[in-house]
PDB file of C-alpha atoms in Angstrom:
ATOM      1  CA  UNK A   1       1.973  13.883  14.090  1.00 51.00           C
ATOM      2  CA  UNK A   2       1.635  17.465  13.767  1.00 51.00           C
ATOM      3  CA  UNK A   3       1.083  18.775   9.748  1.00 52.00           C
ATOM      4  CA  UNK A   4       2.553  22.225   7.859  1.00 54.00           C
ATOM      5  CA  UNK A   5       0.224  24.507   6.536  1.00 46.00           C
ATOM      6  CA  UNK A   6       1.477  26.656   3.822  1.00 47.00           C
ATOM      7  CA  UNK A   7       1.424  30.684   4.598  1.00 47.00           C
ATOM      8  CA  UNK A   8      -0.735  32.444   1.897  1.00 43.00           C
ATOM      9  CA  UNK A   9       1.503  35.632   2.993  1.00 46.00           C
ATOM     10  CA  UNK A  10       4.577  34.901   0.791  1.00 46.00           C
ATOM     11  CA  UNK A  11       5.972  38.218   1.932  1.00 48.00           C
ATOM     12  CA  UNK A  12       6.016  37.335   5.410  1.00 46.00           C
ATOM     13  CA  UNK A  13       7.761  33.626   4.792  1.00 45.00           C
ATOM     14  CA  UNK A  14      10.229  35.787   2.344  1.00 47.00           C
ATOM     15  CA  UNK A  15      11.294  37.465   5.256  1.00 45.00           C
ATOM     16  CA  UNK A  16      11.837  35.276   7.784  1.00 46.00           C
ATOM     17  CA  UNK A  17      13.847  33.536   5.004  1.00 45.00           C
ATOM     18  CA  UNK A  18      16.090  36.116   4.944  1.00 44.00           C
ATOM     19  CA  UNK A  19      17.411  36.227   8.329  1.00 44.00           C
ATOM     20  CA  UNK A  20      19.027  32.454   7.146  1.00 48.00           C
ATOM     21  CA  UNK A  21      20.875  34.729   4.149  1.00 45.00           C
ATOM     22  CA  UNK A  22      22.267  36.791   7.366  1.00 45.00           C
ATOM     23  CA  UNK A  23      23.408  34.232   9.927  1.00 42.00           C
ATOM     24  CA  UNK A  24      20.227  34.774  12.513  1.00 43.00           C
ATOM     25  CA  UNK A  25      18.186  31.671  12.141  1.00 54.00           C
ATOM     26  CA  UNK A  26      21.076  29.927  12.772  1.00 64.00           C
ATOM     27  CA  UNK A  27      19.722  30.705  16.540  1.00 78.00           C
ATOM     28  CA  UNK A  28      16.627  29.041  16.283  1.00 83.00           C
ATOM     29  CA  UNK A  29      13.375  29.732  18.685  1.00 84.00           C
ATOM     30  CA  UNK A  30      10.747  27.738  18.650  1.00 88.00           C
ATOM     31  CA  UNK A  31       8.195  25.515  20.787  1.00 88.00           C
ATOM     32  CA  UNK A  32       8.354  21.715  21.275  1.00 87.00           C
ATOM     33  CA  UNK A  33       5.302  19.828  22.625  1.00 88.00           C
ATOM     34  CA  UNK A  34       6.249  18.273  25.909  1.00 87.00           C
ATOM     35  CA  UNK A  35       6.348  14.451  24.476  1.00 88.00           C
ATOM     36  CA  UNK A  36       8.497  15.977  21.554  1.00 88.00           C
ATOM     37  CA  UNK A  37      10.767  17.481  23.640  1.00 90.00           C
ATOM     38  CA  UNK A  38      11.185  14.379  25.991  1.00 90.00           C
ATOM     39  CA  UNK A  39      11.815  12.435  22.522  1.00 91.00           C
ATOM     40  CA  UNK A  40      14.601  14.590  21.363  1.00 91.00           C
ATOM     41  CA  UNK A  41      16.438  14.641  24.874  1.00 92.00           C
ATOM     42  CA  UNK A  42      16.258  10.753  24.471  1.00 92.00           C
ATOM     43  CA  UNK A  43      17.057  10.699  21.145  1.00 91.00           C
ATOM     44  CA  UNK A  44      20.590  13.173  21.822  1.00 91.00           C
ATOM     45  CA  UNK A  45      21.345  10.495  24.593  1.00 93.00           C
ATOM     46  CA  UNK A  46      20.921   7.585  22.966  1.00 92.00           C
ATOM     47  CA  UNK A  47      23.269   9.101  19.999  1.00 90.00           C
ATOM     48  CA  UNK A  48      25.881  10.647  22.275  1.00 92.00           C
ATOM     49  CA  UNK A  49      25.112  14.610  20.787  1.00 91.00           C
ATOM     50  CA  UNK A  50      24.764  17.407  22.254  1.00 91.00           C
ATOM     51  CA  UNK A  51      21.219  19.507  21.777  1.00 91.00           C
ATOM     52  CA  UNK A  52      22.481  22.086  19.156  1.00 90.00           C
ATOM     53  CA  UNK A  53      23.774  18.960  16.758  1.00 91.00           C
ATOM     54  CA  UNK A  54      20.904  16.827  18.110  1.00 92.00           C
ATOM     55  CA  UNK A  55      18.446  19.581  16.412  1.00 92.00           C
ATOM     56  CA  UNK A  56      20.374  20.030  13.758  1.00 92.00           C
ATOM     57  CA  UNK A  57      20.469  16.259  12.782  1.00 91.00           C
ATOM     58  CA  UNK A  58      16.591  15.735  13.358  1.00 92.00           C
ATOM     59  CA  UNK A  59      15.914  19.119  11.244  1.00 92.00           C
ATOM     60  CA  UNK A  60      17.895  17.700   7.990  1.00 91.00           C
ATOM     61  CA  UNK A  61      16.125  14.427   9.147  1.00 89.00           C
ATOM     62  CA  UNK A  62      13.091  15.630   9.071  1.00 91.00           C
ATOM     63  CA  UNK A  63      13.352  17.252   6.050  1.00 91.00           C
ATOM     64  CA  UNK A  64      14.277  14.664   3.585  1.00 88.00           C
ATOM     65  CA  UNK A  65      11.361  12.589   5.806  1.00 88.00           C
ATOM     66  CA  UNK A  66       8.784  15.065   4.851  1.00 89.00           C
ATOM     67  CA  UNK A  67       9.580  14.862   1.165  1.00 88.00           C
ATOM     68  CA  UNK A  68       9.795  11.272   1.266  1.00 87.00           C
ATOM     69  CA  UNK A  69       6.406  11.274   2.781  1.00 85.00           C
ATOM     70  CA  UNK A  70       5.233  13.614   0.668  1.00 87.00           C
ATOM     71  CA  UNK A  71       5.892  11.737  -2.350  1.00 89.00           C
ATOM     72  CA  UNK A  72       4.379   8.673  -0.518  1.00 87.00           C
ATOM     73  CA  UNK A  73       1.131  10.544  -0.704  1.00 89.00           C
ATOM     74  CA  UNK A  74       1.188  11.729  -3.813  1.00 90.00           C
ATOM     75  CA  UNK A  75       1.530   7.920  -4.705  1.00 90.00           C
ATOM     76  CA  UNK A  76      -1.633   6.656  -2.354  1.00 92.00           C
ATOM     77  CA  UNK A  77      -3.508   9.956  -4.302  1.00 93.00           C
ATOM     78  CA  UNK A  78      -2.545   8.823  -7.826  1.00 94.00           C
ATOM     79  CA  UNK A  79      -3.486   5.394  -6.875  1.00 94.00           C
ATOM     80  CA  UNK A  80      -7.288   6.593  -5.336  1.00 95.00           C
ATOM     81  CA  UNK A  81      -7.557   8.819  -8.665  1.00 95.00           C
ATOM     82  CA  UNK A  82      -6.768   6.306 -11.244  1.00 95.00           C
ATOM     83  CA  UNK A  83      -9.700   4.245  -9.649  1.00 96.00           C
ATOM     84  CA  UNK A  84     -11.936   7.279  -9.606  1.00 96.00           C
ATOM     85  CA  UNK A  85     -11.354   8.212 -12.842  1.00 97.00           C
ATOM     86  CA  UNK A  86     -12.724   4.385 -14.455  1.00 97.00           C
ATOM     87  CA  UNK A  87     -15.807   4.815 -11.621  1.00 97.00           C
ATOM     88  CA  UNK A  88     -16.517   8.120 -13.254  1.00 97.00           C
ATOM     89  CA  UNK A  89     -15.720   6.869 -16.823  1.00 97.00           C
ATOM     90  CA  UNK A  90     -17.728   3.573 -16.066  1.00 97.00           C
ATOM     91  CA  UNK A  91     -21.066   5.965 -14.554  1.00 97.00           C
ATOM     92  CA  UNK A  92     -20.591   8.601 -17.101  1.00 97.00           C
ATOM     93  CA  UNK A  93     -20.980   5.371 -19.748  1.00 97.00           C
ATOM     94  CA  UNK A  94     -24.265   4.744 -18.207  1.00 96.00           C
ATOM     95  CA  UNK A  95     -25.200   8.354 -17.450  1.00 96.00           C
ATOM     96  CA  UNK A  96     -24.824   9.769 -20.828  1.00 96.00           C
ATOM     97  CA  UNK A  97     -26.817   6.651 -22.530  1.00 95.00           C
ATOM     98  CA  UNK A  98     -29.959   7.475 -20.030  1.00 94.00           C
ATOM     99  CA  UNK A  99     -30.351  10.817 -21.558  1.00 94.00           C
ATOM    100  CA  UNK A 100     -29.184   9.773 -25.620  1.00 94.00           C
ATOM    101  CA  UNK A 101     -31.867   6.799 -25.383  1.00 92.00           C
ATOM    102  CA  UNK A 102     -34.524   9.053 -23.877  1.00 91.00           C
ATOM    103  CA  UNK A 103     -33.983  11.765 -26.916  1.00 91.00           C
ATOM    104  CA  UNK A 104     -33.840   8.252 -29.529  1.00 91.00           C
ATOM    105  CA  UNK A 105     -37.047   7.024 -27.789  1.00 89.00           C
ATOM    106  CA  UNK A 106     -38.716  10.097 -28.455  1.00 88.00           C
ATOM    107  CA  UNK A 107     -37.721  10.437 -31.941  1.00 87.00           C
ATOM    108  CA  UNK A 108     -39.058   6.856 -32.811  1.00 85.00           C
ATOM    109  CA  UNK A 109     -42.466   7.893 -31.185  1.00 85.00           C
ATOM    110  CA  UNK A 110     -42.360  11.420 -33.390  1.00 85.00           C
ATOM    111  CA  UNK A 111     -42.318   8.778 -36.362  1.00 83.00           C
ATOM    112  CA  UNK A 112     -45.245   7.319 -35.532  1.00 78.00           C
ATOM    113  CA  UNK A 113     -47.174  10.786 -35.041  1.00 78.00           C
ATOM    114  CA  UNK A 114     -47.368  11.072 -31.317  1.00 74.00           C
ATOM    115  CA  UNK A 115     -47.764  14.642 -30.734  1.00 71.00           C
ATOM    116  CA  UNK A 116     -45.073  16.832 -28.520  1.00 67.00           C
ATOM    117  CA  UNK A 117     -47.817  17.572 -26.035  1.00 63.00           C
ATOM    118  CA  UNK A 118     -47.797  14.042 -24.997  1.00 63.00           C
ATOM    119  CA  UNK A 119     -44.167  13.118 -25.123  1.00 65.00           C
ATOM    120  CA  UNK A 120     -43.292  16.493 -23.274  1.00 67.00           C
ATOM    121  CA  UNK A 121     -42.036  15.513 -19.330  1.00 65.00           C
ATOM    122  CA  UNK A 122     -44.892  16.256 -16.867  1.00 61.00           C
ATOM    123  CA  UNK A 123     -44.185  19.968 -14.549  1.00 55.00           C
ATOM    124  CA  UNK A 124     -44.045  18.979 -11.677  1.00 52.00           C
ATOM    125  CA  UNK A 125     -41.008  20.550  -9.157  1.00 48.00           C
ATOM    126  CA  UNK A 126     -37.368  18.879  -9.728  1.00 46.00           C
ATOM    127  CA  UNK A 127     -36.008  17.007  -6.566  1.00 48.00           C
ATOM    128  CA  UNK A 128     -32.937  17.451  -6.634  1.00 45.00           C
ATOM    129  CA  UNK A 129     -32.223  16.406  -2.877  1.00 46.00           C
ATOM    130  CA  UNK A 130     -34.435  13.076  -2.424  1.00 42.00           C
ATOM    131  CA  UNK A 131     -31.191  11.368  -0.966  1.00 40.00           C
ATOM    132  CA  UNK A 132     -30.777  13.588   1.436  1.00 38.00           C
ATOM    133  CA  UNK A 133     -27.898  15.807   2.522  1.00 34.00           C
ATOM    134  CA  UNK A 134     -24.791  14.033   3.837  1.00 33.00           C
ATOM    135  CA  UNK A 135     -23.198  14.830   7.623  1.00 34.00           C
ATOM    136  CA  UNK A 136     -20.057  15.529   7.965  1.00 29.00           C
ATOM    137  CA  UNK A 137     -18.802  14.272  11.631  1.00 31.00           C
ATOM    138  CA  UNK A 138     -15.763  16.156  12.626  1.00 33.00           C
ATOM    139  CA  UNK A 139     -13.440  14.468  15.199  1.00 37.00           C
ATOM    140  CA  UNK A 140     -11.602  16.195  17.466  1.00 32.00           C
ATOM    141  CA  UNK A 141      -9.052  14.878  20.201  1.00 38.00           C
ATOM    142  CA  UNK A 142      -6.410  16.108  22.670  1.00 45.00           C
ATOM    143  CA  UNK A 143      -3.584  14.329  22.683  1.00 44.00           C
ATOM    144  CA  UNK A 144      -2.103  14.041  26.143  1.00 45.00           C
ATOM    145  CA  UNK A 145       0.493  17.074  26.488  1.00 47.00           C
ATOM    146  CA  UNK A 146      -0.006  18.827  23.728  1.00 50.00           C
ATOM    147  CA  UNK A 147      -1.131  21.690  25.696  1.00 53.00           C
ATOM    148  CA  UNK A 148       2.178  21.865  27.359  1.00 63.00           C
ATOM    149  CA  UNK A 149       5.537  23.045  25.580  1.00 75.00           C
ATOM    150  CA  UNK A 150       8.853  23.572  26.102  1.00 83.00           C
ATOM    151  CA  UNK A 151      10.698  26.725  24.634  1.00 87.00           C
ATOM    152  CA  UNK A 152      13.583  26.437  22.945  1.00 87.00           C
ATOM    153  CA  UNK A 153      16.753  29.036  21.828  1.00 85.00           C
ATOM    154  CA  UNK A 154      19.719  27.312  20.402  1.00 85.00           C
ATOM    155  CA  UNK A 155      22.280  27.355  17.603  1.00 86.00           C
ATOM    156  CA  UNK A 156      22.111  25.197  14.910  1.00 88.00           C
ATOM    157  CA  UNK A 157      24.607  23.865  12.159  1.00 88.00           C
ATOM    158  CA  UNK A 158      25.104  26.395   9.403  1.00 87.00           C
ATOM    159  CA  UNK A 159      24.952  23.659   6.594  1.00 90.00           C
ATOM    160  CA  UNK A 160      21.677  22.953   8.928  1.00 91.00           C
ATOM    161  CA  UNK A 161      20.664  26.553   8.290  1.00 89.00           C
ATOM    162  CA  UNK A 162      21.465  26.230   4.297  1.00 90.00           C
ATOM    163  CA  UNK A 163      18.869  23.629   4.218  1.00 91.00           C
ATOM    164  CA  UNK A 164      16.289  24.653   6.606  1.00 91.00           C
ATOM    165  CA  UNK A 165      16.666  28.251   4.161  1.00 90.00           C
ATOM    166  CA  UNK A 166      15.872  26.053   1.217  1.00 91.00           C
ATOM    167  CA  UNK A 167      13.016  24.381   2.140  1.00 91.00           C
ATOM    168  CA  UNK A 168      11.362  27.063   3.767  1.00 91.00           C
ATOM    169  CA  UNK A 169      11.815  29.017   0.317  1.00 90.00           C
ATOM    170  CA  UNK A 170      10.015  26.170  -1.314  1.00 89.00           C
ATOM    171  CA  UNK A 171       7.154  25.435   1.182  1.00 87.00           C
ATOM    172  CA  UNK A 172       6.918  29.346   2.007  1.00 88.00           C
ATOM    173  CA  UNK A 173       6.587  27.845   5.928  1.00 87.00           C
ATOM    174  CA  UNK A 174       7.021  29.737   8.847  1.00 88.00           C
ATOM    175  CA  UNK A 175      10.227  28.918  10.983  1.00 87.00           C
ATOM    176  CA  UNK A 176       8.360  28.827  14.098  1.00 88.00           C
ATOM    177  CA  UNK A 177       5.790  26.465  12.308  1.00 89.00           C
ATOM    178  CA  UNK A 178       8.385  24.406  10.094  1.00 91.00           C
ATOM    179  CA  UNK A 179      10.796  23.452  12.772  1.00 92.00           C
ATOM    180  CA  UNK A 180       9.116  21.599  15.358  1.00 91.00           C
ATOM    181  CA  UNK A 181       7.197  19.521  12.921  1.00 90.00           C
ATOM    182  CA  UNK A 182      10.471  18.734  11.299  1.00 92.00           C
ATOM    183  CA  UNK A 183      11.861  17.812  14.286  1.00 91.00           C
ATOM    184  CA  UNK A 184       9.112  15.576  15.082  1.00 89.00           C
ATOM    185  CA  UNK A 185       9.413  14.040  11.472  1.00 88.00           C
ATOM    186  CA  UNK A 186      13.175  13.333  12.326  1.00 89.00           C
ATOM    187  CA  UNK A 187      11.984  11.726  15.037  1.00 87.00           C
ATOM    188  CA  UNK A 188       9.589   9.418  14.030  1.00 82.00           C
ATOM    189  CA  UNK A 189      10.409   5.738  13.969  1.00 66.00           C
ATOM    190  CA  UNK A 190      11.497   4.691  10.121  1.00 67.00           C
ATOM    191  CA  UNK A 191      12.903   1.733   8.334  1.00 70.00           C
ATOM    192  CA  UNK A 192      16.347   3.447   7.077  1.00 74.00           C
ATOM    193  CA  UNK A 193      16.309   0.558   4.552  1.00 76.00           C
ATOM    194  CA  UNK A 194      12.819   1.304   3.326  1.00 77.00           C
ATOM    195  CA  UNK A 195      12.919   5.157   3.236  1.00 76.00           C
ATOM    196  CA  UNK A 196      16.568   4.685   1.198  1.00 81.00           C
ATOM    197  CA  UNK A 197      14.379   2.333  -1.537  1.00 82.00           C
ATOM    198  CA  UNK A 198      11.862   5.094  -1.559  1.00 83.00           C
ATOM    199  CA  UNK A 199      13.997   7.738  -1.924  1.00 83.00           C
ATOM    200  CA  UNK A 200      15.505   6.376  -5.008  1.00 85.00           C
ATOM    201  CA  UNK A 201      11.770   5.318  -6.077  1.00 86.00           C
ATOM    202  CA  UNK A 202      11.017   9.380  -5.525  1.00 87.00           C
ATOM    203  CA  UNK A 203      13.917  10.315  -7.580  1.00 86.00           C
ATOM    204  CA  UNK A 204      13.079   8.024 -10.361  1.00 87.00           C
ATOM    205  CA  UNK A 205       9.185   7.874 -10.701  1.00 87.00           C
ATOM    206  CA  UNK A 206       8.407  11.538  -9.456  1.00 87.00           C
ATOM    207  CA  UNK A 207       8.554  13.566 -12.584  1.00 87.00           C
ATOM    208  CA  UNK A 208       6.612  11.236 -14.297  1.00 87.00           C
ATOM    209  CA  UNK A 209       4.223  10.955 -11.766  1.00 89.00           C
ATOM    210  CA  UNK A 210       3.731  14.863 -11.342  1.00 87.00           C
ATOM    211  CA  UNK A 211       3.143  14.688 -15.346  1.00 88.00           C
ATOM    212  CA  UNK A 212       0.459  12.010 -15.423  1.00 92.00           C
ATOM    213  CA  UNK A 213      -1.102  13.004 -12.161  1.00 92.00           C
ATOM    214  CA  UNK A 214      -1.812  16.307 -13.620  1.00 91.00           C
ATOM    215  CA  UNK A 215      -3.531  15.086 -16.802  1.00 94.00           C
ATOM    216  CA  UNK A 216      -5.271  12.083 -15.278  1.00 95.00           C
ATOM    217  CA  UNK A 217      -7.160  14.765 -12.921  1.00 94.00           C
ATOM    218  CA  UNK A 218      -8.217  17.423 -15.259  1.00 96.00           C
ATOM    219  CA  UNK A 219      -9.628  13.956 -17.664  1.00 96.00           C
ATOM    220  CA  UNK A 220     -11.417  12.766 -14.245  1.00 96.00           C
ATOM    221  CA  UNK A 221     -12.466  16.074 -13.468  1.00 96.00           C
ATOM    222  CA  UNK A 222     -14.208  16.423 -16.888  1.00 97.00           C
ATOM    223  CA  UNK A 223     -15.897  13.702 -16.321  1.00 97.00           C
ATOM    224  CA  UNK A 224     -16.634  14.745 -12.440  1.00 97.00           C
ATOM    225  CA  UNK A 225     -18.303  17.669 -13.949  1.00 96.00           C
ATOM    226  CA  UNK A 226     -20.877  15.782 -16.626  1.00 97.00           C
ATOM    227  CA  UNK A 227     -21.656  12.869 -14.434  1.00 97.00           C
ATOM    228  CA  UNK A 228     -22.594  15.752 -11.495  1.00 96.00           C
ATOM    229  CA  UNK A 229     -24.700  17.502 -14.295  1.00 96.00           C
ATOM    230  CA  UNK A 230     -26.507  14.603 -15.136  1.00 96.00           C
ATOM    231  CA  UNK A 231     -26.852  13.056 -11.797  1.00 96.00           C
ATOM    232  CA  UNK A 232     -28.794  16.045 -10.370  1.00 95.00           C
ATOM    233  CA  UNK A 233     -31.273  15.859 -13.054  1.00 94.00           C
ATOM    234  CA  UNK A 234     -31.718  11.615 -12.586  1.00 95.00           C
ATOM    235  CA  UNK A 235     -34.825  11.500 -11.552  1.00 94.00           C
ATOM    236  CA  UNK A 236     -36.399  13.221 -13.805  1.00 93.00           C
ATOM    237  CA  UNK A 237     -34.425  11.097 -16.507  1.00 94.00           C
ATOM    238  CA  UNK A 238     -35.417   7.778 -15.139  1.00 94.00           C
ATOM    239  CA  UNK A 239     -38.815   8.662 -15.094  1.00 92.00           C
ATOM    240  CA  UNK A 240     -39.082  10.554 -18.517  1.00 92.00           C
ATOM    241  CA  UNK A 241     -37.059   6.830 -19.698  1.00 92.00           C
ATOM    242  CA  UNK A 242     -39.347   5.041 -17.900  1.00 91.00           C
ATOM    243  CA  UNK A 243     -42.522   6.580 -19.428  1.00 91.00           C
ATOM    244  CA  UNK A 244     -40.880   6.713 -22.990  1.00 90.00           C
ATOM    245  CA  UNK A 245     -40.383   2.809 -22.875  1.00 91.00           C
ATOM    246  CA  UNK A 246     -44.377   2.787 -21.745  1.00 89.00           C
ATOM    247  CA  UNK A 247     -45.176   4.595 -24.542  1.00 88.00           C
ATOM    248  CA  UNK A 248     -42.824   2.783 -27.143  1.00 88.00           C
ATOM    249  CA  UNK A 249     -44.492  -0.447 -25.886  1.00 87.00           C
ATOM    250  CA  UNK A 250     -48.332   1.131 -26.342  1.00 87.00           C
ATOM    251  CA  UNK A 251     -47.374   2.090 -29.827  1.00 84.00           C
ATOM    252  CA  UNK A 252     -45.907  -1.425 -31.227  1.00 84.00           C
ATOM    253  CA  UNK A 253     -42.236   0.345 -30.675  1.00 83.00           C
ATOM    254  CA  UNK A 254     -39.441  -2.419 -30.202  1.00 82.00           C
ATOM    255  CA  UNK A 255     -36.666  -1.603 -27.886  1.00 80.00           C
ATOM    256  CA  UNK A 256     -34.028  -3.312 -25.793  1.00 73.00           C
ATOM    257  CA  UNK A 257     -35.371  -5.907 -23.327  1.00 76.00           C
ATOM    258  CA  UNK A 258     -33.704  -4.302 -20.182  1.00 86.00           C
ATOM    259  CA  UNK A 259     -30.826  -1.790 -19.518  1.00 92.00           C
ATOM    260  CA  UNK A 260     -28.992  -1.594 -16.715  1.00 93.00           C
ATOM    261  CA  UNK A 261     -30.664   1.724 -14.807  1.00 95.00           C
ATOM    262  CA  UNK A 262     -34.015  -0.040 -15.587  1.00 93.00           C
ATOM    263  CA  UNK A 263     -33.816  -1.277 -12.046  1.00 91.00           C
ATOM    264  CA  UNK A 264     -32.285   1.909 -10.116  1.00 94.00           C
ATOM    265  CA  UNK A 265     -33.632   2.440  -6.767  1.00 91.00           C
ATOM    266  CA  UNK A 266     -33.059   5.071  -4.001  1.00 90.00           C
ATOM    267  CA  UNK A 267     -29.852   3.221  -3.058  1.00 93.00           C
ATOM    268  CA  UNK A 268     -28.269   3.416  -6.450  1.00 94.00           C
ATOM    269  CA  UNK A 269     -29.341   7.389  -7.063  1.00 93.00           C
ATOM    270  CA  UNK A 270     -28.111   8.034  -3.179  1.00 94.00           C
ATOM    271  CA  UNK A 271     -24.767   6.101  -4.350  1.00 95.00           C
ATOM    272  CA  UNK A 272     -24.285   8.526  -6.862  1.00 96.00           C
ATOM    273  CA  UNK A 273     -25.272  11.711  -5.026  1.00 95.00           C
ATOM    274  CA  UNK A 274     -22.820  10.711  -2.656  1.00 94.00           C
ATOM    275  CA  UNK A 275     -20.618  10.655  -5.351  1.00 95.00           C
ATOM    276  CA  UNK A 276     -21.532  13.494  -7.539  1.00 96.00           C
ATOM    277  CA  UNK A 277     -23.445  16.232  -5.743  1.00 93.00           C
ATOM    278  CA  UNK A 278     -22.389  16.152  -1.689  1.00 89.00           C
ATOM    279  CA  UNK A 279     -19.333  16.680  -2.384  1.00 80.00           C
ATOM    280  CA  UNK A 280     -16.250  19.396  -1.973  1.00 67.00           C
ATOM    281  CA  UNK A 281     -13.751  17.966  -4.484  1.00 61.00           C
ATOM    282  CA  UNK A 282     -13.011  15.457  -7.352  1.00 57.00           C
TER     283      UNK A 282
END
């Protein structure tokens, strides 16, 4: 299914919004892709309507389908950031106790009068890309008769209009843009049942979804933002912990039998580059 891309030109959405105020987009143009098209002459036969209120009923369709959607998104996002938020709680754990044991270890060995020189972390050039930078394979496929459209000039119902208005003023869409996806939305094959139980779902859990959502990501993002810190410096750390504990043993030092990022390989420091460093967004 197509997707809507919001306009960064406000102005320009703001006035095709207005010619709903004056009674023009009531005369809708716009393109359908041939398979679209096909759809919605089906879809007016099968229901007895003529184009006009065929259009009209798939735009309101579509409309309360894209919200519903929308807020079925939202819900698959919350649920794939409350699990990235205890995998970035969980590594910054570990993380954070790397560099606070490596700063203890060398304190202890201060005590028993090992110079700075000594305990000071060998120059040598930081790699910050051992594991490699990730691809990024982008797919692309033509659909079969998506190249091919069918114009389109007809009325449609003014309480049609009032709505279309509306959401266009929300979204800031482009008419041209907005109405064939909506169209397609209407037409896409939906449980009525199951979109009416998430529609009341929407209207119940939304606002306190939008709420948490928004303070879940900025304490995940915090956390995004130490752990990425932290993990581009890891080697060095692991090494500097690794020679610390060498040195703690030399000198009659006691310390813990074996922490967890005693035995972290490539794969676990590529596992959280991949997590922490190639990446465009928490």
């Amino acid at each position: 299914m197509a997707s809507l891309h919001k306009d960064p030109n406000k102005n320009q959405s703001s006035k095709q919004s207005e010619g709903i105020e004056k009674g023009r987009f009531r005369n809708l143009e716009f393109s359908l892709k041939k398979r679209a098209y096909q759809e919605l002459l089906a879809y007016c036969q099968r229901k007895s309507l003529t184009l006009e209120d065929g259009v009209s009923s798939l735009i309101e369709r579509g409309i309360d389908n894209y919200w519903l959607m929308a807020y079925k998104s939202l819900k698959h996002d919350f649920i794939m950031l409350k699990e990235n938020f205890e995998t970035y709680k969980r590594d910054n754990k570990l993380l954070t106790a790397i560099e606070a044991q490596n700063e203890e270890l060398k304190s202890q060995l201060l005590k028993k009068g090992i110079p700075n020189q000594v305990l000071a972390t060998p120059s040598k050039k930081e790699n910050t890309n051992k594991a490699g930078e990730l691809s990024v394979a982008k797919e692309l496929a033509d659909k079969e008769g998506e190249s091919e459209a069918a114009r389109m000039s007809l009325a449609v119902r003014e309480e049609t209009a009032a709505k279309l208005k509306q959401f266009l003023i929300e979204k800031g869409f482009f008419v041209t843009d907005a109405v064939p996806v909506l169209i397609e939305y209407g037409l896409a094959s939906q449980d009525e049942y199951a979109l009416m139980a998430l529609k009341e779902e929407r209207e119940k859990e939304l606002p306190k979804m939008d709420a948490e959502y928004a303070a879940l990501r900025f304490r995940a993002y915090q956390y995004f933002k130490v752990n990425q810190t932290i993990t581009i410096r890891l080697y060095v750390l692991l090494s500097e912990n690794r020679r610390l504990k060498e040195l703690c043993q030399l000198h009659g030092i006691c310390i813990a039998a074996q922490d967890p990022w005693d035995d972290w390989g490539s794969d676990k420091i590529n596992e959280l580059y991949g997590r922490y460093v190639f990446v465009n967004r928490v």
